[in-house]
Tab-separated table of C-alpha atoms in Angstrom:
chain	number	residue	atom	x	y	z
A	1	MET	CA	105.490	48.711	58.704
A	2	ASP	CA	101.954	47.286	58.986
A	3	LEU	CA	100.113	49.069	61.788
A	4	LYS	CA	97.850	46.810	63.867
A	5	PRO	CA	95.181	47.878	66.403
A	6	PHE	CA	97.417	46.901	69.337
A	7	HIS	CA	100.153	49.234	68.020
A	8	ILE	CA	97.749	52.177	68.234
A	9	LYS	CA	96.276	51.129	71.599
A	10	GLY	CA	99.754	51.316	73.081
A	11	HIS	CA	99.725	55.092	72.501
A	12	LEU	CA	96.244	55.759	73.959
A	13	TRP	CA	94.724	56.396	77.381
A	14	VAL	CA	90.913	56.430	77.182
A	15	PHE	CA	88.851	57.650	80.140
A	16	VAL	CA	85.128	56.700	80.061
A	17	ASN	CA	82.496	57.964	82.494
A	18	CYS	CA	79.411	55.737	82.073
A	19	LEU	CA	76.733	53.709	83.844
A	20	VAL	CA	76.699	49.926	83.194
A	21	GLU	CA	73.898	47.665	84.477
A	22	ASN	CA	75.020	44.785	86.717
A	23	PRO	CA	78.738	44.850	85.823
A	24	THR	CA	80.923	41.794	86.477
A	25	PHE	CA	84.644	41.876	87.202
A	26	ASP	CA	87.536	39.432	87.157
A	27	SER	CA	88.483	40.009	90.820
A	28	GLN	CA	87.515	41.744	94.058
A	29	THR	CA	89.714	44.721	93.166
A	30	LYS	CA	87.426	45.360	90.156
A	31	GLU	CA	90.256	46.410	87.843
A	32	THR	CA	88.937	44.673	84.705
A	33	MET	CA	85.272	44.423	83.757
A	34	THR	CA	84.367	41.097	82.129
A	35	LEU	CA	80.758	41.876	81.176
A	36	LYS	CA	80.072	41.388	77.466
A	37	VAL	CA	79.279	44.475	75.392
A	38	LYS	CA	75.781	43.264	74.488
A	39	SER	CA	74.891	43.253	78.210
A	40	PHE	CA	75.928	46.856	78.934
A	41	GLY	CA	72.353	48.086	78.678
A	42	SER	CA	73.283	51.045	76.474
A	43	THR	CA	75.409	51.993	73.468
A	44	CYS	CA	77.728	54.889	72.780
A	45	PRO	CA	77.547	56.081	69.152
A	46	LEU	CA	80.485	58.407	68.380
A	47	SER	CA	79.639	61.566	66.472
A	48	GLU	CA	81.726	62.798	63.533
A	49	LYS	CA	82.631	65.882	65.567
A	50	PHE	CA	84.047	63.704	68.373
A	51	ILE	CA	86.122	61.633	65.909
A	52	LYS	CA	87.580	64.795	64.329
A	53	GLN	CA	88.488	66.138	67.771
A	54	ALA	CA	90.128	62.832	68.709
A	55	LEU	CA	92.172	62.802	65.496
A	56	SER	CA	93.318	66.375	66.039
A	57	CYS	CA	94.751	65.663	69.506
A	58	GLY	CA	98.098	64.564	68.021
A	59	VAL	CA	97.808	60.815	68.507
A	60	VAL	CA	97.971	60.093	64.742
A	61	GLU	CA	101.227	62.021	64.355
A	62	ARG	CA	102.641	60.296	67.430
A	63	VAL	CA	101.804	56.811	66.115
A	64	LEU	CA	103.215	57.584	62.641
A	65	SER	CA	106.389	59.008	64.153
A	66	TRP	CA	106.806	55.879	66.290
A	67	ALA	CA	106.230	53.671	63.216
A	68	ARG	CA	108.885	55.568	61.226
A	69	VAL	CA	111.448	55.171	64.005
A	70	LYS	CA	110.593	51.479	64.350
A	71	SER	CA	110.973	50.940	60.589
A	72	GLN	CA	114.272	52.836	60.567
A	73	ASP	CA	115.599	50.673	63.409
A	74	LYS	CA	114.691	47.478	61.543
A	75	LEU	CA	116.294	48.810	58.369
A	76	ALA	CA	119.443	49.802	60.254
A	77	GLN	CA	119.726	46.311	61.729
A	78	LYS	CA	119.343	44.535	58.378
A	79	GLN	CA	121.250	46.972	56.151
A	80	LYS	CA	124.218	47.820	58.331
A	81	GLY	CA	127.710	48.434	57.074
A	82	SER	CA	130.889	48.247	59.113
A	83	LYS	CA	134.469	49.316	58.638
A	84	GLN	CA	136.091	45.985	57.909
A	85	ASN	CA	138.951	45.167	55.570
A	86	LYS	CA	137.371	42.292	53.692
A	87	LEU	CA	133.764	41.940	52.576
A	88	ARG	CA	132.353	38.572	51.602
A	89	GLY	CA	129.100	37.551	49.976
A	90	ILE	CA	128.760	40.508	47.563
A	91	PRO	CA	129.005	39.218	43.973
A	92	LYS	CA	130.943	41.238	41.369
A	93	LEU	CA	132.533	43.582	43.931
A	94	ASP	CA	136.165	44.450	43.200
A	95	ASP	CA	137.136	45.966	46.544
A	96	ALA	CA	139.959	48.479	46.902
A	97	ASN	CA	142.978	47.037	48.715
A	98	ASP	CA	142.851	49.789	51.373
A	99	ALA	CA	139.036	49.850	51.791
A	100	GLY	CA	138.069	49.470	55.448
A	101	GLY	CA	141.640	50.046	56.618
A	102	ARG	CA	143.401	53.028	58.140
A	103	ASN	CA	143.663	54.686	54.700
A	104	SER	CA	140.014	54.078	53.782
A	105	HIS	CA	139.298	57.831	53.668
A	106	GLU	CA	141.595	57.994	50.613
A	107	CYS	CA	139.627	55.276	48.782
A	108	THR	CA	137.013	55.814	46.065
A	109	LEU	CA	134.223	53.395	45.163
A	110	ILE	CA	133.321	53.464	41.458
A	111	LEU	CA	129.644	52.591	40.916
A	112	THR	CA	129.172	51.586	37.279
A	113	GLU	CA	126.117	51.172	35.062
A	114	GLY	CA	126.194	47.441	34.442
A	115	ASP	CA	128.878	44.828	33.851
A	116	SER	CA	130.192	46.273	30.580
A	117	ALA	CA	130.924	49.583	32.310
A	118	LYS	CA	132.649	47.675	35.101
A	119	THR	CA	134.954	46.104	32.499
A	120	LEU	CA	135.883	49.611	31.326
A	121	ALA	CA	136.545	50.764	34.903
A	122	VAL	CA	138.675	47.713	35.695
A	123	SER	CA	140.741	48.422	32.554
A	124	GLY	CA	141.273	51.952	33.846
A	125	LEU	CA	142.468	50.661	37.215
A	126	GLY	CA	145.600	49.543	35.397
A	127	VAL	CA	146.483	53.256	35.295
A	128	VAL	CA	145.460	54.446	38.792
A	129	GLY	CA	146.001	51.184	40.693
A	130	ARG	CA	143.743	49.080	42.924
A	131	ASP	CA	144.912	50.302	46.328
A	132	HIS	CA	142.534	53.282	46.444
A	133	TYR	CA	139.868	52.331	43.885
A	134	GLY	CA	137.098	49.731	44.116
A	135	VAL	CA	134.440	48.902	41.496
A	136	PHE	CA	130.858	47.680	41.887
A	137	PRO	CA	128.358	47.319	38.985
A	138	LEU	CA	124.718	48.341	39.373
A	139	ARG	CA	121.959	46.218	37.859
A	140	GLY	CA	119.866	48.801	36.051
A	141	LYS	CA	118.303	51.747	37.835
A	142	LEU	CA	118.352	52.201	41.599
A	143	LEU	CA	115.077	52.335	43.543
A	144	ASN	CA	113.610	55.783	44.244
A	145	VAL	CA	113.939	55.427	48.012
A	146	ARG	CA	112.043	58.641	48.700
A	147	GLU	CA	108.766	56.984	47.737
A	148	ALA	CA	109.635	53.365	48.629
A	149	SER	CA	107.894	51.356	51.346
A	150	HIS	CA	109.738	49.841	54.294
A	151	ASN	CA	109.463	46.339	52.802
A	152	GLN	CA	110.834	47.517	49.451
A	153	LEU	CA	113.902	48.938	51.172
A	154	MET	CA	114.388	45.884	53.386
A	155	ASN	CA	114.264	43.501	50.413
A	156	ASN	CA	116.311	45.558	47.951
A	157	GLU	CA	119.587	43.690	47.463
A	158	GLU	CA	121.195	46.525	45.485
A	159	ILE	CA	120.736	49.080	48.265
A	160	THR	CA	121.801	46.575	50.931
A	161	ASN	CA	125.036	45.920	49.034
A	162	ILE	CA	125.844	49.620	48.555
A	163	VAL	CA	125.292	50.286	52.267
A	164	LYS	CA	127.603	47.420	53.224
A	165	ILE	CA	130.314	48.295	50.704
A	166	LEU	CA	130.457	51.938	51.802
A	167	GLY	CA	130.101	51.013	55.495
A	168	LEU	CA	127.051	53.254	56.003
A	169	HIS	CA	124.839	53.335	59.122
A	170	TYR	CA	121.291	54.709	59.058
A	171	THR	CA	121.760	56.074	62.583
A	172	LYS	CA	124.704	58.311	61.604
A	173	LYS	CA	124.555	61.715	59.909
A	174	TYR	CA	128.132	61.974	58.525
A	175	THR	CA	128.480	65.673	59.185
A	176	ASP	CA	131.942	65.577	60.774
A	177	GLY	CA	135.384	64.063	60.241
A	178	PRO	CA	135.226	61.140	62.710
A	179	GLU	CA	131.959	59.826	61.237
A	180	LEU	CA	133.283	60.173	57.687
A	181	ARG	CA	136.432	58.263	58.641
A	182	SER	CA	134.255	55.399	59.880
A	183	LEU	CA	133.274	54.667	56.248
A	184	ARG	CA	135.019	52.042	54.121
A	185	TYR	CA	135.369	54.567	51.279
A	186	GLY	CA	136.003	58.309	51.405
A	187	LYS	CA	134.434	59.101	48.004
A	188	LEU	CA	131.775	57.710	45.674
A	189	LEU	CA	132.444	58.017	41.924
A	190	ILE	CA	129.400	57.440	39.685
A	191	MET	CA	130.301	56.060	36.255
A	192	THR	CA	127.278	55.824	33.951
A	193	ASP	CA	126.586	56.182	30.243
A	194	GLN	CA	126.677	59.769	29.006
A	195	ASP	CA	123.070	59.559	27.766
A	196	GLN	CA	119.831	60.628	29.464
A	197	ASP	CA	119.261	57.263	31.141
A	198	GLY	CA	122.749	57.501	32.610
A	199	SER	CA	121.812	60.919	34.009
A	200	HIS	CA	118.730	59.378	35.616
A	201	ILE	CA	120.841	56.695	37.327
A	202	LYS	CA	123.156	59.404	38.679
A	203	GLY	CA	120.130	61.277	39.979
A	204	LEU	CA	118.702	58.186	41.708
A	205	ILE	CA	122.017	57.549	43.505
A	206	ILE	CA	122.173	61.188	44.618
A	207	ASN	CA	118.540	60.955	45.757
A	208	PHE	CA	119.304	57.791	47.786
A	209	LEU	CA	122.148	59.454	49.694
A	210	HIS	CA	120.339	62.789	50.076
A	211	HIS	CA	117.243	61.118	51.535
A	212	ASN	CA	119.149	59.093	54.135
A	213	TRP	CA	122.404	60.999	54.713
A	214	PRO	CA	122.151	64.598	53.439
A	215	GLY	CA	125.377	65.348	55.317
A	216	LEU	CA	127.340	63.345	52.741
A	217	LEU	CA	126.330	65.774	49.992
A	218	ARG	CA	127.601	68.690	52.062
A	219	GLN	CA	130.943	66.906	52.513
A	220	SER	CA	131.572	66.615	48.732
A	221	PHE	CA	131.317	62.834	48.991
A	222	ILE	CA	129.887	62.266	45.481
A	223	GLN	CA	131.727	62.597	42.171
A	224	GLN	CA	130.909	61.615	38.596
A	225	PHE	CA	133.048	60.210	35.794
A	226	ILE	CA	132.163	61.613	32.370
A	227	THR	CA	133.048	59.999	29.044
A	228	PRO	CA	132.475	61.109	25.429
A	229	ILE	CA	129.084	60.477	23.868
A	230	VAL	CA	130.416	61.334	20.386
A	231	LYS	CA	133.954	61.326	19.003
A	232	VAL	CA	134.983	62.719	15.600
A	233	SER	CA	138.266	62.004	13.882
A	234	LYS	CA	140.110	63.060	10.745
A	235	GLY	CA	143.532	61.629	10.115
A	236	SER	CA	145.482	61.862	13.371
A	237	ARG	CA	143.133	64.493	14.849
A	238	ALA	CA	140.331	63.508	17.239
A	239	ILE	CA	137.772	65.577	19.166
A	240	SER	CA	135.566	64.247	21.977
A	241	PHE	CA	132.136	65.648	22.861
A	242	PHE	CA	130.507	65.069	26.243
A	243	SER	CA	126.989	66.109	25.219
A	244	LEU	CA	124.946	66.081	22.017
A	245	PRO	CA	124.319	69.886	22.086
A	246	GLU	CA	128.099	70.405	22.159
A	247	PHE	CA	128.489	68.125	19.131
A	248	GLU	CA	125.659	69.855	17.241
A	249	GLN	CA	127.267	73.257	17.847
A	250	TRP	CA	130.593	71.988	16.512
A	251	LYS	CA	128.876	70.498	13.456
A	252	CYS	CA	127.144	73.782	12.628
A	253	SER	CA	130.239	75.926	13.142
A	254	THR	CA	132.834	73.690	11.438
A	255	GLU	CA	133.344	73.908	7.710
A	256	GLY	CA	133.654	70.467	6.143
A	257	ALA	CA	132.165	68.702	9.175
A	258	HIS	CA	130.794	66.036	6.830
A	259	THR	CA	134.338	64.893	6.010
A	260	TRP	CA	135.024	63.842	9.611
A	261	LYS	CA	134.429	60.271	10.758
A	262	VAL	CA	131.882	60.140	13.581
A	263	LYS	CA	131.573	57.490	16.270
A	264	TYR	CA	128.500	57.465	18.516
A	265	TYR	CA	128.974	55.813	21.908
A	266	LYS	CA	125.935	53.868	23.057
A	267	GLY	CA	127.473	53.581	26.500
A	268	LEU	CA	130.602	52.830	28.438
A	269	GLY	CA	130.716	49.304	27.042
A	270	THR	CA	131.311	50.795	23.584
A	271	SER	CA	134.689	52.225	24.629
A	272	THR	CA	137.798	50.117	24.166
A	273	GLY	CA	140.371	49.152	26.788
A	274	LYS	CA	142.788	51.628	25.200
A	275	GLU	CA	140.219	54.426	25.541
A	276	ALA	CA	139.620	53.442	29.185
A	277	LYS	CA	143.297	53.969	29.942
A	278	GLU	CA	143.163	57.334	28.161
A	279	TYR	CA	140.214	58.397	30.341
A	280	PHE	CA	141.864	57.358	33.610
A	281	SER	CA	145.152	58.976	32.572
A	282	ASP	CA	143.329	62.331	32.438
A	283	MET	CA	141.287	62.149	35.651
A	284	GLU	CA	141.125	65.959	35.960
A	285	ARG	CA	139.046	66.162	32.783
A	286	HIS	CA	136.862	63.120	33.362
A	287	ARG	CA	136.226	63.245	37.127
A	288	ILE	CA	133.789	66.022	38.073
A	289	PRO	CA	133.027	66.492	41.812
A	290	PHE	CA	129.556	67.512	42.987
A	291	LYS	CA	129.700	70.575	45.257
A	292	TYR	CA	126.855	71.499	47.619
A	293	SER	CA	125.813	75.123	47.043
A	294	GLY	CA	123.020	75.558	49.600
A	295	ALA	CA	119.280	75.077	50.035
A	296	ASN	CA	118.737	75.372	46.264
A	297	ASP	CA	120.410	71.982	45.860
A	298	ASP	CA	118.097	70.318	48.394
A	299	ASP	CA	115.071	71.854	46.713
A	300	ALA	CA	116.202	70.732	43.248
A	301	ILE	CA	116.629	67.096	44.354
A	302	LEU	CA	113.188	67.111	45.992
A	303	LEU	CA	111.682	68.657	42.857
A	304	ALA	CA	113.058	65.830	40.723
A	305	PHE	CA	112.166	62.853	42.936
A	306	SER	CA	109.403	63.669	45.429
A	307	LYS	CA	105.782	62.685	44.755
A	308	LYS	CA	104.703	65.852	46.513
A	309	CYS	CA	106.262	67.959	43.740
A	310	VAL	CA	104.289	66.589	40.769
A	311	GLU	CA	102.678	69.926	39.894
A	312	ARG	CA	105.976	71.775	40.332
A	313	ARG	CA	107.647	69.266	37.997
A	314	LYS	CA	105.054	69.947	35.297
A	315	GLU	CA	105.718	73.679	35.577
A	316	TRP	CA	109.492	73.062	35.638
A	317	LEU	CA	109.368	71.061	32.393
A	318	THR	CA	107.016	73.530	30.702
A	319	GLN	CA	109.272	76.493	31.500
A	320	TRP	CA	112.330	74.608	30.260
A	321	LEU	CA	110.628	73.743	26.954
A	322	GLU	CA	109.566	77.370	26.456
A	323	HIS	CA	113.082	78.606	27.231
A	324	ARG	CA	114.629	76.120	24.782
A	325	ARG	CA	112.162	77.152	22.063
A	326	GLU	CA	113.010	80.841	22.582
A	327	GLN	CA	116.732	80.093	22.359
A	328	ARG	CA	116.296	78.194	19.102
A	329	ASP	CA	114.087	80.920	17.630
A	330	GLN	CA	116.796	83.476	18.418
A	331	GLY	CA	119.571	81.253	17.068
A	332	LEU	CA	121.289	80.984	20.453
A	333	ASP	CA	123.426	77.999	21.449
A	334	GLU	CA	122.379	75.746	24.316
A	335	SER	CA	124.418	76.160	27.499
A	336	LEU	CA	127.019	73.399	27.905
A	337	LEU	CA	127.207	71.738	31.303
A	338	TYR	CA	130.558	70.007	30.849
A	339	ALA	CA	132.748	72.693	29.347
A	340	GLU	CA	136.468	71.922	29.254
A	341	GLN	CA	137.343	74.314	32.076
A	342	MET	CA	134.700	72.905	34.467
A	343	ASP	CA	136.136	71.534	37.732
A	344	HIS	CA	132.899	70.927	39.700
A	345	ILE	CA	129.108	70.987	39.395
A	346	SER	CA	126.334	71.896	41.839
A	347	TYR	CA	123.393	69.569	42.442
A	348	SER	CA	120.914	72.211	41.284
A	349	ASP	CA	122.800	72.644	37.987
A	350	PHE	CA	122.823	68.884	37.515
A	351	VAL	CA	119.049	68.669	38.038
A	352	ASN	CA	118.109	71.763	36.030
A	353	LYS	CA	120.509	71.314	33.110
A	354	GLU	CA	121.149	67.559	32.804
A	355	LEU	CA	118.482	65.545	34.612
A	356	ILE	CA	115.749	67.620	32.993
A	357	LEU	CA	116.894	66.239	29.620
A	358	PHE	CA	115.952	62.758	30.850
A	359	SER	CA	112.571	63.979	32.121
A	360	ASN	CA	111.794	65.537	28.753
A	361	MET	CA	113.068	62.531	26.773
A	362	ASP	CA	111.082	60.160	28.995
A	363	ASN	CA	107.921	62.061	28.084
A	364	GLU	CA	108.811	62.122	24.389
A	365	ARG	CA	109.378	58.383	24.150
A	366	SER	CA	106.480	57.419	26.446
A	367	ILE	CA	103.658	59.718	25.273
A	368	PRO	CA	102.271	59.242	21.732
A	369	SER	CA	102.307	62.317	19.496
A	370	SER	CA	99.007	64.133	18.997
A	371	VAL	CA	99.836	64.357	15.269
A	372	ASP	CA	100.001	60.644	14.384
A	373	GLY	CA	99.437	58.810	17.683
A	374	LEU	CA	102.904	57.232	17.522
A	375	LYS	CA	105.981	57.243	19.739
A	376	PRO	CA	109.433	57.909	18.177
A	377	GLY	CA	110.429	54.230	18.325
A	378	GLN	CA	107.210	53.132	16.620
A	379	ARG	CA	107.635	55.826	13.972
A	380	LYS	CA	111.152	54.630	13.123
A	381	VAL	CA	109.972	51.040	12.799
A	382	LEU	CA	107.160	52.082	10.423
A	383	PHE	CA	109.530	54.253	8.381
A	384	THR	CA	111.926	51.323	7.943
A	385	CYS	CA	109.113	48.902	7.044
A	386	PHE	CA	107.833	51.258	4.328
A	387	LYS	CA	111.361	51.735	3.013
A	388	ARG	CA	112.080	47.978	2.912
A	389	ASN	CA	108.721	47.286	1.263
A	390	ASP	CA	108.776	43.664	2.452
A	391	LYS	CA	106.053	41.311	1.249
A	392	ARG	CA	106.957	38.495	3.637
A	393	GLU	CA	107.342	38.078	7.382
A	394	ILE	CA	110.669	39.079	8.919
A	395	LYS	CA	112.273	38.207	12.245
A	396	VAL	CA	112.360	40.898	14.907
A	397	ALA	CA	116.160	40.675	15.237
A	398	GLN	CA	116.574	41.285	11.500
A	399	LEU	CA	114.173	44.217	11.499
A	400	ALA	CA	115.867	45.759	14.557
A	401	GLY	CA	119.193	45.874	12.737
A	402	SER	CA	117.543	47.408	9.708
A	403	VAL	CA	115.823	50.084	11.829
A	404	ALA	CA	119.161	50.998	13.416
A	405	GLU	CA	120.748	51.266	9.979
A	406	HIS	CA	118.061	53.312	8.213
A	407	SER	CA	116.613	55.599	10.908
A	408	ALA	CA	119.717	57.253	12.447
A	409	TYR	CA	119.286	55.225	15.617
A	410	HIS	CA	122.653	55.621	17.354
A	411	HIS	CA	121.896	53.994	20.693
A	412	GLY	CA	121.544	50.289	19.954
A	413	GLU	CA	123.887	47.325	20.059
A	414	VAL	CA	125.067	48.007	16.493
A	415	CYS	CA	126.836	51.154	17.715
A	416	ARG	CA	129.739	48.940	18.697
A	417	VAL	CA	130.573	48.120	15.096
A	418	ILE	CA	129.035	50.820	12.904
A	419	TYR	CA	130.820	54.019	11.927
A	420	MET	CA	128.934	56.533	9.853
A	421	TYR	CA	129.613	59.768	8.006
A	422	LEU	CA	127.597	62.956	8.324
A	423	TYR	CA	125.734	64.152	5.289
């Protein structure tokens, strides 16, 4: 909130012992002096030492604490959920039939990355039913609430909708059964693309809940739905891979890997309705719960999203890069986060093994190389232009398709229709 002088004055008592020439008052009781400052006959310059002493008396902390509480109250009034059966006014929400009812604790809200992912989830509901599953699509990446201003939170429609759909209250902690049963949904299932940007969206949702309701993380409230990022097939045989390192290991260890047909999934929208039903028919493999493992989890989330941890993040990334280089030099495989036997994941493992891939990739695609001054995307465009050897102008849409075809770019729109073979 915007702090005004009268906000601060409300927290101060100032006692002044001084001599004023010919003072005038507003009444016989002499409670309020009306004499103008220029007629006091003297001035009172405040020394730097006095100002430092005044600031150290605790009044600043008291005012800031009051402002935080006031902002939280306003936010709670505007973004307030309630346990009601039917919600109106939230576009694109497919509510579970039992959400907000007596069986709401058995319901799961599926948050998807965009409308195409919602289509996949809705196809899967044909397998698990709509009584206990609701779907809501996110529009891009969620706000990092840890560093957001009060006005940003108040005006963020996405966050307001999530709070209402789940039935959350900012004044509750959700550390016990009765408070958890007051929610419209008992679980939150995050369904994003299996790429690094999808990992970032998962992290932002976790950060949002951890910042406002850390108790929900301790109650195993959050789950994730994983889908293949690469699928290989040969005849009637098919193998799915949930991370690129896993696929690379298979490729190196499998004789005749080049004879397999490979499909790269740009995102959830690339999967077919048939594949959606396959995923939801095997929920044990595709649904991975997050389990709270202690203070390390809290520290990992803060490390990833707090402005105060900038220097720690630099060190974190540097150490990870050095460790990866050592592993490659020694010919060791990268550790796989989503092995077939995995039945849960800790928040610290998610941050240190998955989210860090986004942080590294974000640097790689945002910071030009010191060798040629180019980013990977720019380098691929130049490579394609040299290869095409065009003498005339070309439309951007035409060039984009050509770049995807010639530069092993697997994460564009063309992924929906292009199959390729390994060489």
